[in-house]
mmCIF file of C-alpha atoms and ligand atoms in Angstrom:
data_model
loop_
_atom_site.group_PDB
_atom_site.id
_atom_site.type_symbol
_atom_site.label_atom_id
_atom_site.label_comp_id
_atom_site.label_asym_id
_atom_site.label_seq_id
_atom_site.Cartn_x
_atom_site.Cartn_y
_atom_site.Cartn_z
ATOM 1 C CA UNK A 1 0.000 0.000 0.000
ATOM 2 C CA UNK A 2 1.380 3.932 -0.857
ATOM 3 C CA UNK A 3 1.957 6.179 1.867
ATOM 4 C CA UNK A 4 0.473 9.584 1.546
ATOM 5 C CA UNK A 5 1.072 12.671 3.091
ATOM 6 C CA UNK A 6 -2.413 14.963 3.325
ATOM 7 C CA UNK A 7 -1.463 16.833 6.557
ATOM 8 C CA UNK A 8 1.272 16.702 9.227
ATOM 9 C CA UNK A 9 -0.036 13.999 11.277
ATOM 10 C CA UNK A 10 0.820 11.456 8.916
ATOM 11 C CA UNK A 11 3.994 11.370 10.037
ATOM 12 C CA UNK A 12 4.533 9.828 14.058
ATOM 13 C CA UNK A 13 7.245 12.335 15.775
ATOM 14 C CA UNK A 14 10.052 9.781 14.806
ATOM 15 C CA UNK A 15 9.186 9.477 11.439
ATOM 16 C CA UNK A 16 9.221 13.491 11.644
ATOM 17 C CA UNK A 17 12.990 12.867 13.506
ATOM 18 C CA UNK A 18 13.691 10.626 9.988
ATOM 19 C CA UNK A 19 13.083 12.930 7.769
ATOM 20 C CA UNK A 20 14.920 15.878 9.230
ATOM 21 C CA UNK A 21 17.897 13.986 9.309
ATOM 22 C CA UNK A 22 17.523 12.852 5.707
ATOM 23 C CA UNK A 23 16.910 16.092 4.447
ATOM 24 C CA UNK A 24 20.265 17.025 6.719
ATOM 25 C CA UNK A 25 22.212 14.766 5.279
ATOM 26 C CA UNK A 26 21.185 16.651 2.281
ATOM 27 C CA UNK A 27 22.098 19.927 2.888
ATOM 28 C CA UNK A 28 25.638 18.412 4.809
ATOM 29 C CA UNK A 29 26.919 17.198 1.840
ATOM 30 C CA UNK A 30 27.868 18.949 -0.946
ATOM 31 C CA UNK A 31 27.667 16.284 -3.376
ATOM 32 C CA UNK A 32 24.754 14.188 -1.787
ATOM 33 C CA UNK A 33 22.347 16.951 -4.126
ATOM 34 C CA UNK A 34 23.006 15.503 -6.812
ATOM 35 C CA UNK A 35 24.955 12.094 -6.301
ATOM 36 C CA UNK A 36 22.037 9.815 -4.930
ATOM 37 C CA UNK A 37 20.165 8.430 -7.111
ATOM 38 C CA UNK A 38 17.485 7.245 -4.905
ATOM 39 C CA UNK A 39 14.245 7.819 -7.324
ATOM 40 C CA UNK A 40 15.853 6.752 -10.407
ATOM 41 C CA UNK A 41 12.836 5.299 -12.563
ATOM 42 C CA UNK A 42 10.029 6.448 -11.081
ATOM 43 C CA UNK A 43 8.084 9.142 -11.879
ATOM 44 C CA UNK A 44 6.633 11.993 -10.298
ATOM 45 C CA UNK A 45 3.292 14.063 -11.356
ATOM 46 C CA UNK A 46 2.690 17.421 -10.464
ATOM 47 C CA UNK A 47 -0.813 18.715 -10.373
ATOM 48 C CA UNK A 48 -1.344 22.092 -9.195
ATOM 49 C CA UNK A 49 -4.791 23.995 -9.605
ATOM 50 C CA UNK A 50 -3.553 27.219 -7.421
ATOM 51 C CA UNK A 51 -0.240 29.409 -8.826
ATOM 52 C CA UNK A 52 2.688 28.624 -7.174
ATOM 53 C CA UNK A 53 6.503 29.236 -7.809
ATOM 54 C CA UNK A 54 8.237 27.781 -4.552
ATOM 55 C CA UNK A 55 6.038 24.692 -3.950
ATOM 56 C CA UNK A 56 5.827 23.206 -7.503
ATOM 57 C CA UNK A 57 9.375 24.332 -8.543
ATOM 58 C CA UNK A 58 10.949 22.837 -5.170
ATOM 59 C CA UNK A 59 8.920 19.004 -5.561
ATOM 60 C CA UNK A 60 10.392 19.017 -9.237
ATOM 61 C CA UNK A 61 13.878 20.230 -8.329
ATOM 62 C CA UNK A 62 13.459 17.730 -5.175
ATOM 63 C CA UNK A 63 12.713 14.397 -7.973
ATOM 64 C CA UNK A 64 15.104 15.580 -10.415
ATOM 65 C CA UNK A 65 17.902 15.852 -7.652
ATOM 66 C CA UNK A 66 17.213 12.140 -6.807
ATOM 67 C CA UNK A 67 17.088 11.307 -10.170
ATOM 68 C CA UNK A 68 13.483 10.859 -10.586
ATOM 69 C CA UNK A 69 11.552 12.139 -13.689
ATOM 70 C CA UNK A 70 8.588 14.759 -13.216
ATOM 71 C CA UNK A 71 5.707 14.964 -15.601
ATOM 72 C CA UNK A 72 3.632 18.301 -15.187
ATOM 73 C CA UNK A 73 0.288 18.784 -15.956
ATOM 74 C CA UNK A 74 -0.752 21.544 -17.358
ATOM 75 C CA UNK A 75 -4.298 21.955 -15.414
ATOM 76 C CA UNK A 76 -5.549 24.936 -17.407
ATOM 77 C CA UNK A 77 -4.672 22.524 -20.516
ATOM 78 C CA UNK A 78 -6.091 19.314 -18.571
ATOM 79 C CA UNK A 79 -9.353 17.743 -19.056
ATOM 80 C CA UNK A 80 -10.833 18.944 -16.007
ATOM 81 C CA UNK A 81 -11.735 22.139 -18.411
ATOM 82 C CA UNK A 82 -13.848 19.469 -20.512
ATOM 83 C CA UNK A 83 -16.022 18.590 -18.030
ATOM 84 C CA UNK A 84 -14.073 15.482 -16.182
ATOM 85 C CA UNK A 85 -13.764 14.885 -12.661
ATOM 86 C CA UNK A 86 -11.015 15.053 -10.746
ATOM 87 C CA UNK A 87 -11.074 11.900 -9.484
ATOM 88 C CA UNK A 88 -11.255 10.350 -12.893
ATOM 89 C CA UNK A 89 -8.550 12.923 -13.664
ATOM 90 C CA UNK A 90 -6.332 11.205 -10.898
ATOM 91 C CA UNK A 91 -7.677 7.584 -11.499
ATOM 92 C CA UNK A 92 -6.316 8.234 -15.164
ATOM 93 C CA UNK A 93 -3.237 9.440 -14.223
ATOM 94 C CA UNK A 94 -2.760 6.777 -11.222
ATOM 95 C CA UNK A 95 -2.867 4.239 -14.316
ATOM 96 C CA UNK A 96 0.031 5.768 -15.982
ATOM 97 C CA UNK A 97 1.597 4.337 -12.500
ATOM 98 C CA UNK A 98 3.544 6.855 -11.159
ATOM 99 C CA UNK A 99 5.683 6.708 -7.958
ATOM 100 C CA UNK A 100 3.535 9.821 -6.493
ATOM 101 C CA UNK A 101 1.190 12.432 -7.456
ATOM 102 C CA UNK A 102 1.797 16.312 -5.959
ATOM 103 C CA UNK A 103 -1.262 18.108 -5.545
ATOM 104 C CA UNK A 104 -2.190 21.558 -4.705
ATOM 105 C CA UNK A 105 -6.479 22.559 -4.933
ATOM 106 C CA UNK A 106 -8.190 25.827 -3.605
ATOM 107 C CA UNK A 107 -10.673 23.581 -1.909
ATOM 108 C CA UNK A 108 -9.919 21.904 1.259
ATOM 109 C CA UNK A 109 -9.993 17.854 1.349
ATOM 110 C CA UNK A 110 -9.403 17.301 -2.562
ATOM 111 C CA UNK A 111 -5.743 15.584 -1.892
ATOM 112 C CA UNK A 112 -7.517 13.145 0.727
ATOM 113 C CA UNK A 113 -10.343 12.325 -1.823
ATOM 114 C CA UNK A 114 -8.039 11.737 -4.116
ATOM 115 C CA UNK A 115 -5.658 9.415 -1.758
ATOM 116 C CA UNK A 116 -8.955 7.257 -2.299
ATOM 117 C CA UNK A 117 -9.107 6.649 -5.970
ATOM 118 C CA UNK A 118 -5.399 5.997 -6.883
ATOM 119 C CA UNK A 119 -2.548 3.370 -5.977
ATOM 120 C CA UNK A 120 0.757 5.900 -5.567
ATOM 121 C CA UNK A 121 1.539 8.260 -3.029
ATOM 122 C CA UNK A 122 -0.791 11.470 -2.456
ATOM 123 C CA UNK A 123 1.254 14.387 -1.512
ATOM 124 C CA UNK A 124 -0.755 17.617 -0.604
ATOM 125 C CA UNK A 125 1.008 20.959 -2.224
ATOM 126 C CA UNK A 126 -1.172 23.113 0.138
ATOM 127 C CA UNK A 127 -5.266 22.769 0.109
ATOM 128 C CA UNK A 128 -7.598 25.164 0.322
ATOM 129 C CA UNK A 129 -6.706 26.762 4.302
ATOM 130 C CA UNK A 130 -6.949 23.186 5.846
ATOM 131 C CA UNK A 131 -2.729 22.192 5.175
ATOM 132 C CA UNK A 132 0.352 22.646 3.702
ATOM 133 C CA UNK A 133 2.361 19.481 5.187
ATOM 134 C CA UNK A 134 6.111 19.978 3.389
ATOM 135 C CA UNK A 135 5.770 23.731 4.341
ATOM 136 C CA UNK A 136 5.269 22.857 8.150
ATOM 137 C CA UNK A 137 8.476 20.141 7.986
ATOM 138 C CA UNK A 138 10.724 22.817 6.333
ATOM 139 C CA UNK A 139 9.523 25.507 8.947
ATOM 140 C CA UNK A 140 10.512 22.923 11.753
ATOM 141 C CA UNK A 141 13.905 21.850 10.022
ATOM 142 C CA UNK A 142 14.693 26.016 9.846
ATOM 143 C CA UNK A 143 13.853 26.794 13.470
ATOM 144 C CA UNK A 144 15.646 24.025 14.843
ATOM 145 C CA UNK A 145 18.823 24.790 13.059
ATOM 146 C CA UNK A 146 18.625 28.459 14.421
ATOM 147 C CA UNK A 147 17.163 27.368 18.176
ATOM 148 C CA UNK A 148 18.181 23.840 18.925
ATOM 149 C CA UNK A 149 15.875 21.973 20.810
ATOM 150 C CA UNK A 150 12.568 23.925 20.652
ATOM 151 C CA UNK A 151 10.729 22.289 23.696
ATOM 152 C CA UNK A 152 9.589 25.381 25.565
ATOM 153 C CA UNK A 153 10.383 27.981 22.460
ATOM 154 C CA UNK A 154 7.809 30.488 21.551
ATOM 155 C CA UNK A 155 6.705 31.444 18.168
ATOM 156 C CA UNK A 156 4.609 34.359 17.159
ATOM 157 C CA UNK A 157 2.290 33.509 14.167
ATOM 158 C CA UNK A 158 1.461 36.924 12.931
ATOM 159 C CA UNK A 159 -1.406 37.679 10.032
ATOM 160 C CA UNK A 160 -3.988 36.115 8.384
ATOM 161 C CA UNK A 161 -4.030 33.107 10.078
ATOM 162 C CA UNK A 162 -7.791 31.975 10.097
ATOM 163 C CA UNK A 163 -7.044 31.714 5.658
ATOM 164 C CA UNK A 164 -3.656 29.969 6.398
ATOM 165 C CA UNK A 165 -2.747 25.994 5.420
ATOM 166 C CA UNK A 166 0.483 27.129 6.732
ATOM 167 C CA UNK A 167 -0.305 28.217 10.011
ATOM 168 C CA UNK A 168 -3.179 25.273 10.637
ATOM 169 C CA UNK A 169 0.157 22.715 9.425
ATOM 170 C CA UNK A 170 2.549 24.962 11.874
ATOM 171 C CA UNK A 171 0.405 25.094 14.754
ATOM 172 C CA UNK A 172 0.036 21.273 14.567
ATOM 173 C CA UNK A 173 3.373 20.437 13.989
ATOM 174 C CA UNK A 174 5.654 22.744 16.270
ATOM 175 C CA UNK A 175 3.471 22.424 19.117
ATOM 176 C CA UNK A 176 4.171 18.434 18.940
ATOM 177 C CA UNK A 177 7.673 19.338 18.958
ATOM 178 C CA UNK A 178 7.156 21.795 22.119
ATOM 179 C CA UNK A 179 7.036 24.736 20.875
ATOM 180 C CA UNK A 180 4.807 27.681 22.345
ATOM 181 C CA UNK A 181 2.391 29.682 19.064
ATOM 182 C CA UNK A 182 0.971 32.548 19.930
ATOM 183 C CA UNK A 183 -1.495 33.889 17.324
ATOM 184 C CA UNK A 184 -1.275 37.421 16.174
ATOM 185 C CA UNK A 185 -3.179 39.302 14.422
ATOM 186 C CA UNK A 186 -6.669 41.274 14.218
ATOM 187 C CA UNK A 187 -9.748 39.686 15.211
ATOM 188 C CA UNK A 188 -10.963 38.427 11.881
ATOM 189 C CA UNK A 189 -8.179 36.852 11.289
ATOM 190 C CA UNK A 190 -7.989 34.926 13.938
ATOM 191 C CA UNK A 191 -9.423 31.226 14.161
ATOM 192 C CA UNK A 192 -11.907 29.575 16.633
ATOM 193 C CA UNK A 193 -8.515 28.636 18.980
ATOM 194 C CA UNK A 194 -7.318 27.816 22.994
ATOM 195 C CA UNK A 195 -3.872 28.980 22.023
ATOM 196 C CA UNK A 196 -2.504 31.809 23.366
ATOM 197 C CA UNK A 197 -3.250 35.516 21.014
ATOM 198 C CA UNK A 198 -2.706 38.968 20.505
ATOM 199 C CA UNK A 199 -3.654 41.764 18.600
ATOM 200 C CA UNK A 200 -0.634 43.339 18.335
ATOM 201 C CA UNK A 201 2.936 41.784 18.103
ATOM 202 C CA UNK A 202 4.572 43.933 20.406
ATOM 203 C CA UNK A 203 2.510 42.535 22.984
ATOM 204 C CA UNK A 204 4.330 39.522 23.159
ATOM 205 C CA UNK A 205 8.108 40.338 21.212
ATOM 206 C CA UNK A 206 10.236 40.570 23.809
ATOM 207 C CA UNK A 207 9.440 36.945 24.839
ATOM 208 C CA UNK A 208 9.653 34.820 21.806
ATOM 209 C CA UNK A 209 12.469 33.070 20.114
ATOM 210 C CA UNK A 210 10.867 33.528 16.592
ATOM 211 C CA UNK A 211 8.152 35.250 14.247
ATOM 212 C CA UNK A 212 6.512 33.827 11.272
ATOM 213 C CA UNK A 213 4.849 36.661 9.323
ATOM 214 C CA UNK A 214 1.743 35.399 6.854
ATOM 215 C CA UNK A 215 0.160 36.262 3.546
ATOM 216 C CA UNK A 216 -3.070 38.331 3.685
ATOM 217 C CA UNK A 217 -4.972 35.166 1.945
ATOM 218 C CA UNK A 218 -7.094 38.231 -0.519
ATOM 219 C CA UNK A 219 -8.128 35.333 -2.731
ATOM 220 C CA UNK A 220 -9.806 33.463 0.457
ATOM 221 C CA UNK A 221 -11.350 36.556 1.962
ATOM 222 C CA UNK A 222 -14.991 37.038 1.025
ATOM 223 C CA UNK A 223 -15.674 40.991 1.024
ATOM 224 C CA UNK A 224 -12.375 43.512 1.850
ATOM 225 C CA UNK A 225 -11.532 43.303 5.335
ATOM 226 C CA UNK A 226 -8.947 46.166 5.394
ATOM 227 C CA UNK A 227 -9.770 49.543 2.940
ATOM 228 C CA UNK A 228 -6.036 48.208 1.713
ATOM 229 C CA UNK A 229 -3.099 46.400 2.395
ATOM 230 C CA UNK A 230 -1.613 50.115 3.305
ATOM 231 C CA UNK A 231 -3.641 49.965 6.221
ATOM 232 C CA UNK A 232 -2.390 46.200 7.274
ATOM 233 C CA UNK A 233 0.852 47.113 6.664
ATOM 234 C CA UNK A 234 0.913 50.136 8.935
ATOM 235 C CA UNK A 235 -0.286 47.482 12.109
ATOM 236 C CA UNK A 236 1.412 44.146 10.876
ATOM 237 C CA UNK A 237 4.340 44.810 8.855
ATOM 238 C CA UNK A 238 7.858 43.391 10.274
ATOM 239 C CA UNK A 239 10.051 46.303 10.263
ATOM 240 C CA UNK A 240 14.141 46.764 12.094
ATOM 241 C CA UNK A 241 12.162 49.193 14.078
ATOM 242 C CA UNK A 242 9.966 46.746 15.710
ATOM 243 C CA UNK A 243 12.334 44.026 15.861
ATOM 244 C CA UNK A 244 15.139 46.608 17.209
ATOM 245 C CA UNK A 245 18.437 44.281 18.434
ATOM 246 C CA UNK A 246 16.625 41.323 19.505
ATOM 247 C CA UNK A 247 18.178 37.666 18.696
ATOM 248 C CA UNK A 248 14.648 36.782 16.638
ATOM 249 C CA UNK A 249 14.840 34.846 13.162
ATOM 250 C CA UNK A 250 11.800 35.606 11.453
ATOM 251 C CA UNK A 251 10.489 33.456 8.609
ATOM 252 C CA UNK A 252 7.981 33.583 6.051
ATOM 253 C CA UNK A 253 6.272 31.061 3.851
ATOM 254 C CA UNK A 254 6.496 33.163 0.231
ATOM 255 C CA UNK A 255 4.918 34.971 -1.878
ATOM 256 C CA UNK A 256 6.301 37.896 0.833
ATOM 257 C CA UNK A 257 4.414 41.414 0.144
ATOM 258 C CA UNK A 258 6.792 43.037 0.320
ATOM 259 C CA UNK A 259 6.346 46.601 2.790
ATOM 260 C CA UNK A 260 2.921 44.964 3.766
ATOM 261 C CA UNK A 261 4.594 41.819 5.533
ATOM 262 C CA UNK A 262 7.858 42.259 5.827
ATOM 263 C CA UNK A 263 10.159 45.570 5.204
ATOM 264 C CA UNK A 264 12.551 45.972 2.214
ATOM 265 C CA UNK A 265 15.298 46.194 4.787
ATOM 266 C CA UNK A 266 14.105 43.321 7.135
ATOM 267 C CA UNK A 267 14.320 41.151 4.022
ATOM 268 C CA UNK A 268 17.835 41.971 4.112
ATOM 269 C CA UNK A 269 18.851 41.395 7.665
ATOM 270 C CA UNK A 270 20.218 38.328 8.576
ATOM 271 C CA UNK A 271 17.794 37.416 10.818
ATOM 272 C CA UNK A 272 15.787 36.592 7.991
ATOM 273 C CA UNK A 273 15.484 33.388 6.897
ATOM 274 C CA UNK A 274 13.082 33.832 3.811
ATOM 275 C CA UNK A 275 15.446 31.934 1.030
ATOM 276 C CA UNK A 276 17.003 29.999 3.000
ATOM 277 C CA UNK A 277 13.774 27.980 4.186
ATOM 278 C CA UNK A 278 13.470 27.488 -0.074
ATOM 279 C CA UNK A 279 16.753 25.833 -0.063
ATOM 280 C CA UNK A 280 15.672 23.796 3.008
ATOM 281 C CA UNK A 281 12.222 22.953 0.878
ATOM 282 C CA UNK A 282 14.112 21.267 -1.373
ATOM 283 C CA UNK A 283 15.800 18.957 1.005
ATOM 284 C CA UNK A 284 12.477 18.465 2.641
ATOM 285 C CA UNK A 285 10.788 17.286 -0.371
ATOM 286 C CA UNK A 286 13.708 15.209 -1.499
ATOM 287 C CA UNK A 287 13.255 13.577 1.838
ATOM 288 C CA UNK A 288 9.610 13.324 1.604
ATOM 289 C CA UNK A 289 9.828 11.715 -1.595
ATOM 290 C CA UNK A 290 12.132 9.599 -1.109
ATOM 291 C CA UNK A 291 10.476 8.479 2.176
ATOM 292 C CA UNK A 292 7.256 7.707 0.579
ATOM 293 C CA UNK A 293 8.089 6.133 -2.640
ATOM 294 C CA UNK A 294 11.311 3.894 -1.459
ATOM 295 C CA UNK A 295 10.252 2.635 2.095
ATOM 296 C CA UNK A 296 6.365 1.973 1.151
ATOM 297 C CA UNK A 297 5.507 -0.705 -1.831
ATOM 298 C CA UNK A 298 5.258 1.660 -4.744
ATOM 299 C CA UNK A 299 8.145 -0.032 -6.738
ATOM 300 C CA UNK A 300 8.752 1.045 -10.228
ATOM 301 C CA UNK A 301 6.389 -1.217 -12.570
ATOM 302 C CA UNK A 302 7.902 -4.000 -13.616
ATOM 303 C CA UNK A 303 5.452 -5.429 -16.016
ATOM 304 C CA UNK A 304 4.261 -2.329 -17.544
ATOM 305 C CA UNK A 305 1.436 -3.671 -20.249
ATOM 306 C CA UNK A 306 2.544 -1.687 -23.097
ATOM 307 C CA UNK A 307 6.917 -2.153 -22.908
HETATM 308 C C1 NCD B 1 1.937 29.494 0.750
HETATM 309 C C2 NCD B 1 0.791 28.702 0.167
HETATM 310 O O1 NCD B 1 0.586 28.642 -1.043
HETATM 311 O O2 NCD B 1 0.106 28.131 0.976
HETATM 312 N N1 NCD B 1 3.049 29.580 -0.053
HETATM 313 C C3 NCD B 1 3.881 28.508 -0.220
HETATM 314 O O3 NCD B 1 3.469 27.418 -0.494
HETATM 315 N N2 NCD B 1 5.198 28.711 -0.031
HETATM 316 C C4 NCD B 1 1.523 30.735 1.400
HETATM 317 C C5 NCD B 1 0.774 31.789 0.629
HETATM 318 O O4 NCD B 1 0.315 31.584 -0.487
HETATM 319 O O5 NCD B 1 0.632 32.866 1.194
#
């Protein structure tokens, strides 16, 4: 049976441990980018209904790096624009018999559906506001190369949270691995939650080890909730001011606004970590992959009906 991995809870806190160190070992070694060979023969599809630069380009860097082969379709040339389901979309694919299928939909639940009609792995690229599971593991990886052990660490989640697959992956994730998140943000953008939250970030600065800043989710909100992104900007924005000489890393998931999340000249400081949780993506994914398609059953085909 393929493994899939539809949220962060599909991984057990060792198997979490597992693929940190493989994506490590990864990043360690200069040559281990390209000198494994790990996914050689199998084949990867990508299928992503919602733009996206870092997500899709990092899962086919990731399967090219291991020397796997990525086929990408093209949704907006795909059949689903003739009137076929998705799941017959997938089914048809699945019987091409790939080693995986990436998947990123604006709608919430399509990559478990999908988990249902098909015999690879299922990996969710981000769905709808309900998860983004390879953003959460590279989030982790980052913070605990910057803080070590983060039982009893405190993170600062601050935007539109209540839109975010990011933050509902982060919360899930970091708090298994001890961390404190503290929600931050205006009212309406804050979810139904017992965690600890804030309106304002400099309620709570001086005690955390970290800050992730968020996205206003525009495309997820249903009528304006701020006259403009001005006016977010002049309450949420990260700025040197407001972090001053604190030891903080701040992160951010991309697309960045830039001035509206995060400052030109944050983006420059070194406490951000913006590119280099894209570099750690890669690793992540490449460990992911590898993960799901080597250690479960899905072996390359060797009886493929038409060769
Ligand atoms: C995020 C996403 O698409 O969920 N980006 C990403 O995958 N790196 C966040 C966002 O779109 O704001």
């Amino acid at each position: 049976m393929a493994r899939h991995l539809l949220e962060t809870k599909d991984f057990s806190k060792e198997e979490v441990e597992g693929i940190l160190d493989l994506a490590q070992s990864y990043l360690d070694s200069k040559n281990a980018l390209n000198s494994k060979n790990a996914l050689l023969g199998h084949i990867v599809i990508t299928i992503f209904f919602e733009n996206s630069t870092r997500t899709l380009s990092s899962f086919e860097v990731a399967t090219k790096r291991l020397g796997g082969s990525v086929v990408r379709l093209d949704v907006s040339k795909s059949s689903t624009t003739k009137g076929e389901t998705l799941f017959d979309t997938a089914a048809n694919l699945n019987a091409m018999q790939p080693s995986a299928i990436v998947v990123r939909h604006k709608n919430s639940g399509v990559p478990n559906i999908l988990a249902k009609y098909v015999t690879c792995s299922i990996i969710n690229g981000g769905d709808g506001a309900h998860a983004h599971p390879t953003q959460a593991l590279l989030d982790l990886l980052t913070l605990r190369k910057h803080l070590g052990n983060l039982e009893g660490k405190k993170i600062a989640i601050v935007g539109d949270i209540r839109n975010s697959r990011v933050a509902n992956s982060n919360i899930e994730l970091l708090g298994r691995f001890g961390m404190e998140v503290i929600l931050v943000g205006p009212p309406h953008f804050i979810p139904k939650t017992k965690l600890r939250h804030c309106i304002s970030l400099k309620e709570v600065i001086d005690s955390v080890d970290a800050v992730m800043s968020l996205r206003t989710q525009t495309e997820r909100h249903d009528y304006p909730i701020y006259s403009s992104l001005k006016d977010y900007a002049s309450d949420y924005c990260i700025t040197r001011e407001l972090f001053g000489e604190r030891n903080i890393i701040l992160l951010h998931p991309g697309p960045v606004h830039r001035n509206i999340d995060i400052s030109d000249s944050m983006l420059q400081d070194p406490r951000c970590k913006v590119l280099e949780q894209v570099t750690h993506g890669v690793a992540i994914r490449m460990a992911v992959l590898e993960t799901l398609i080597t250690h479960s059953k899905n072996k390359i085909p060797k009886n493929f009906p038409y060769f």
